[in-house]
Short mmCIF file of C-alpha atoms in Angstrom, two decimals:
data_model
loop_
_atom_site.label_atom_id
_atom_site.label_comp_id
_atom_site.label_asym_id
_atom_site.label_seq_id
_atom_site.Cartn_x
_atom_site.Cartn_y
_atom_site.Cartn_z
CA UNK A 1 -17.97 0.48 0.42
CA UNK A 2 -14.95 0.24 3.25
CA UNK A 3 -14.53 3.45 3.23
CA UNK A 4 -15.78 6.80 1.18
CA UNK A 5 -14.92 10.27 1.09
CA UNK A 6 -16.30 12.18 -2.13
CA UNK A 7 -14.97 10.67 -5.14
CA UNK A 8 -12.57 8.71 -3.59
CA UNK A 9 -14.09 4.83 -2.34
CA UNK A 10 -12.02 1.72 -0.98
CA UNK A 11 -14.35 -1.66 -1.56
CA UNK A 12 -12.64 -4.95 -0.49
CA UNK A 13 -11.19 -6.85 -3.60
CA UNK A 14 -13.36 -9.65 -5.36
CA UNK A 15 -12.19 -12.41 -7.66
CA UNK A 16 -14.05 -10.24 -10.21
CA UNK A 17 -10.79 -8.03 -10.11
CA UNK A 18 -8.22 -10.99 -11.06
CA UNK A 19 -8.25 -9.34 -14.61
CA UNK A 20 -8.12 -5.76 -13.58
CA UNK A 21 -5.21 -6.66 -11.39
CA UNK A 22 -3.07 -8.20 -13.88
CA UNK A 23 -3.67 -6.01 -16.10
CA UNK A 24 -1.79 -2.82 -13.68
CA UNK A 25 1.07 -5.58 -12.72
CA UNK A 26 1.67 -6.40 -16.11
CA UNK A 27 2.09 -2.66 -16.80
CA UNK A 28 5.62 -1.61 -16.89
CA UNK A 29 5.15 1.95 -15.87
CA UNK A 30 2.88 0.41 -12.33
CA UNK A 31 5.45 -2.09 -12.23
CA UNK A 32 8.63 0.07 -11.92
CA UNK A 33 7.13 1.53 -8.86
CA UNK A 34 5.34 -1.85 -7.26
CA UNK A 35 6.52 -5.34 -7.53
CA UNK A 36 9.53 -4.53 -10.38
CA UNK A 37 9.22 -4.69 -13.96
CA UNK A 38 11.16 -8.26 -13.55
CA UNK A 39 7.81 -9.39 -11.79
CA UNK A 40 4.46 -9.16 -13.81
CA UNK A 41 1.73 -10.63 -12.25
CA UNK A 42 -0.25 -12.57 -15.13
CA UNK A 43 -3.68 -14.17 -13.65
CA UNK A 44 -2.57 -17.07 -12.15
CA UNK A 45 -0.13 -15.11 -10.08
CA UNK A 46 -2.68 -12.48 -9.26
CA UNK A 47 -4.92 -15.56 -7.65
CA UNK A 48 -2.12 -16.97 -6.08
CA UNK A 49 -0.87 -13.36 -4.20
CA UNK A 50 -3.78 -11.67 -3.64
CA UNK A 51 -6.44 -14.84 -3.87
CA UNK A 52 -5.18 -18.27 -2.27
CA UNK A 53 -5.72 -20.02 1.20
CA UNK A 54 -2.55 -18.77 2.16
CA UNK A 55 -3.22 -15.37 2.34
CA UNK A 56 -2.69 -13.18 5.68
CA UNK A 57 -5.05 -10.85 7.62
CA UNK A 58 -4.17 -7.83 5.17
CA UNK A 59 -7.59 -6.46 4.36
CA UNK A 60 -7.31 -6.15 0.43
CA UNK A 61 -9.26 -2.79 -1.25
CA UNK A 62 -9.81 -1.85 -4.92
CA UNK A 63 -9.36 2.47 -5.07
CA UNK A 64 -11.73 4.05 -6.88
CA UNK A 65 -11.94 7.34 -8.23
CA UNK A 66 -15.78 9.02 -9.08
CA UNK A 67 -16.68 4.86 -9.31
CA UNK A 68 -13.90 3.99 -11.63
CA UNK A 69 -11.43 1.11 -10.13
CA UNK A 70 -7.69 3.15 -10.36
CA UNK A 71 -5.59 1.31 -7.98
CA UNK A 72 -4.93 -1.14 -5.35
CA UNK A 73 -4.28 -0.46 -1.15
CA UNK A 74 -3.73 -2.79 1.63
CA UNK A 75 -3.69 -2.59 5.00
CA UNK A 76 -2.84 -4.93 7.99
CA UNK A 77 -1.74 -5.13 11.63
CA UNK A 78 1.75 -6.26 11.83
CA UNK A 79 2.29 -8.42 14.43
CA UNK A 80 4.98 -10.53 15.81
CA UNK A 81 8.62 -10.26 15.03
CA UNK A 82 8.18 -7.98 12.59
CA UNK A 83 6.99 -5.63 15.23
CA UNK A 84 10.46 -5.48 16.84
CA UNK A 85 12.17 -5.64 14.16
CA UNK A 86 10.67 -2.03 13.39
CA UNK A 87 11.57 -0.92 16.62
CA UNK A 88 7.90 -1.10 18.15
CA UNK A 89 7.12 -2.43 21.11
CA UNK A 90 4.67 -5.59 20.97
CA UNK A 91 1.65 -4.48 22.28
CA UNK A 92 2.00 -1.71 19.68
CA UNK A 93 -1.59 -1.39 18.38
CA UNK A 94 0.71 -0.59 14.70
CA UNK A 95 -0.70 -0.92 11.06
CA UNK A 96 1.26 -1.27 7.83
CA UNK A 97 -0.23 0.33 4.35
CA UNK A 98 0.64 -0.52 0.87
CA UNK A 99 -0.79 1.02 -2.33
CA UNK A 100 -0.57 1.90 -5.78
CA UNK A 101 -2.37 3.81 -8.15
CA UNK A 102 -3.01 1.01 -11.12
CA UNK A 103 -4.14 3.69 -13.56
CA UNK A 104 -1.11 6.28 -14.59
CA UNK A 105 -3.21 9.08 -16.06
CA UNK A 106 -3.88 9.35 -12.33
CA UNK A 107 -0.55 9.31 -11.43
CA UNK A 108 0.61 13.08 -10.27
CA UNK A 109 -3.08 14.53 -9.22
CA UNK A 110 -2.77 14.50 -5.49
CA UNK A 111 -5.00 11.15 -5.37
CA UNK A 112 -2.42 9.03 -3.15
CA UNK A 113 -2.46 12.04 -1.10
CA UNK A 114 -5.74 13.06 -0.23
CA UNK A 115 -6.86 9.10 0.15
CA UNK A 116 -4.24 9.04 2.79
CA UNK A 117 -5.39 11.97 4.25
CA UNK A 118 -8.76 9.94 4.66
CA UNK A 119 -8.23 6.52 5.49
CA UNK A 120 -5.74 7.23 8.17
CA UNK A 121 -8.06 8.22 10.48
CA UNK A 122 -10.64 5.46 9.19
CA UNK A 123 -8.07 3.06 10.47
CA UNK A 124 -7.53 5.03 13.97
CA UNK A 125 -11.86 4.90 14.45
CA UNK A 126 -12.34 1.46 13.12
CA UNK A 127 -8.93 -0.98 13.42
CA UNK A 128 -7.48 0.71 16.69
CA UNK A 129 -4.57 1.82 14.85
CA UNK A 130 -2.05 4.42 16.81
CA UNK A 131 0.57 4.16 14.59
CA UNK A 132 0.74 3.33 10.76
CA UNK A 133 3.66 2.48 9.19
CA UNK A 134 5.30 2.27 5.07
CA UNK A 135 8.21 1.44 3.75
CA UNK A 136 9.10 3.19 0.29
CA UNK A 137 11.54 2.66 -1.36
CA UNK A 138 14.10 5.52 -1.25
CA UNK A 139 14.53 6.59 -4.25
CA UNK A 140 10.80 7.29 -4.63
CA UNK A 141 10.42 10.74 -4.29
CA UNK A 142 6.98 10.52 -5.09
CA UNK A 143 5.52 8.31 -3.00
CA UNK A 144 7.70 10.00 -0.19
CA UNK A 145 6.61 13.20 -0.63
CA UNK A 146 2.41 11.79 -1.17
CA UNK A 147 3.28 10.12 2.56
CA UNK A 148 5.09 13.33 3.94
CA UNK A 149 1.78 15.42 2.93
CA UNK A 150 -0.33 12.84 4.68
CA UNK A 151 1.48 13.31 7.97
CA UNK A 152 4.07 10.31 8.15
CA UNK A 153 7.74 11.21 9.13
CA UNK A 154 10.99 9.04 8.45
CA UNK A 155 11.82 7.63 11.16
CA UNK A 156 15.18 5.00 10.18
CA UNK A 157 16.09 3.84 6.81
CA UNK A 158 16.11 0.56 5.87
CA UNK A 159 18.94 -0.86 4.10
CA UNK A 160 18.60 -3.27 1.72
CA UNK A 161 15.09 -3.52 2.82
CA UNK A 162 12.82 -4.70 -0.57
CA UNK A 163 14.17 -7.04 -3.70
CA UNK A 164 13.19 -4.92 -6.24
CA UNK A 165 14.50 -5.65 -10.19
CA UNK A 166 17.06 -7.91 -8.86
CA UNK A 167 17.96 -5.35 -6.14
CA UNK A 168 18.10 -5.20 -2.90
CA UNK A 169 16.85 -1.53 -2.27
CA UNK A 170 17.11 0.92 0.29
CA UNK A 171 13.98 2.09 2.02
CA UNK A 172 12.40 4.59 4.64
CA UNK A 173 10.63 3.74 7.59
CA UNK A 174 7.85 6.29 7.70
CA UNK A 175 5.39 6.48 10.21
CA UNK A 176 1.95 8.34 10.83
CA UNK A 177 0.80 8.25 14.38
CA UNK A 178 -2.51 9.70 16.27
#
């Protein structure tokens, strides 16, 4: 395990998950909150995004929930422009975060929440991270508030920050920091 903390487990992702994965990006309901329902990953693509040689740093994690796999989180430094494009300086020691719960019958519980709550500080003790940073989407009042509750603030929006459906979508910066 990557991380634990009661119930609640991160474990790096395995090729055993391919089928697991696009199985939650082919779901409509996951999809109209990650990716876009225009955008189902089948296998192939899951191998290609989340599998192939030309795959970043982003350290890859299957969620689980009391042992059962429920959703998906990444994490990564972000480095380079993208650094000052958010406003950071470059010796920033800054993290971004991306998840989603795969599962929706564990959509609403608090989960997104309270593994925030924990792997935050995991990333502080063991990557060096001082600041972490997300981007949702702005009309995601769910995933805004799970952050909020967690201890990120907005901190700029982001205008037509993420394709999304054939969108360009507004989003918040939101940021956690030590």
């Amino acid at each position: 395990m990557l991380w634990q903390d009661g119930e609640l487990a991160l474990r790096e992702i395995t090729e055993d998950d391919v089928d697991l994965m696009a199985r939650w990006l082919t779901d409509p309901a996951v999809l109209g909150y990650y990716e876009g329902r225009d955008r189902p990953h089948n296998a192939d693509l899951v191998r290609e995004v989340f599998f192939n040689a030309h795959v970043g740093d982003e350290t890859r994690c299957i969620i689980l929930a009391a042992q059962a796999p429920i959703g998906y989180l990444q994490f990564y430094r972000v480095t380079g422009d993208e650094v000052g494009e958010y406003g950071y300086p470059l010796d920033a020691a800054l993290y971004g975060l991306d998840l989603f719960i795969g599962e929706p019958d564990y959509w609403n519980r608090g989960i997104g929440t309270r593994l925030l709550t924990g792997i935050l500080p995991y990333l502080h003790e063991h990557q060096g991270a001082e600041r972490v940073i997300v981007d949702p989407q702005m009309w995601n009042s769910r995933a805004i508030r799970s952050y909020e509750k967690a201890g990120f603030r907005k901190v700029r929006a982001l205008p037509q920050h993420e394709l999304h459906e054939g969108e360009l979508r507004d989003a918040w910066l939101m940021e956690w920091h030590v």
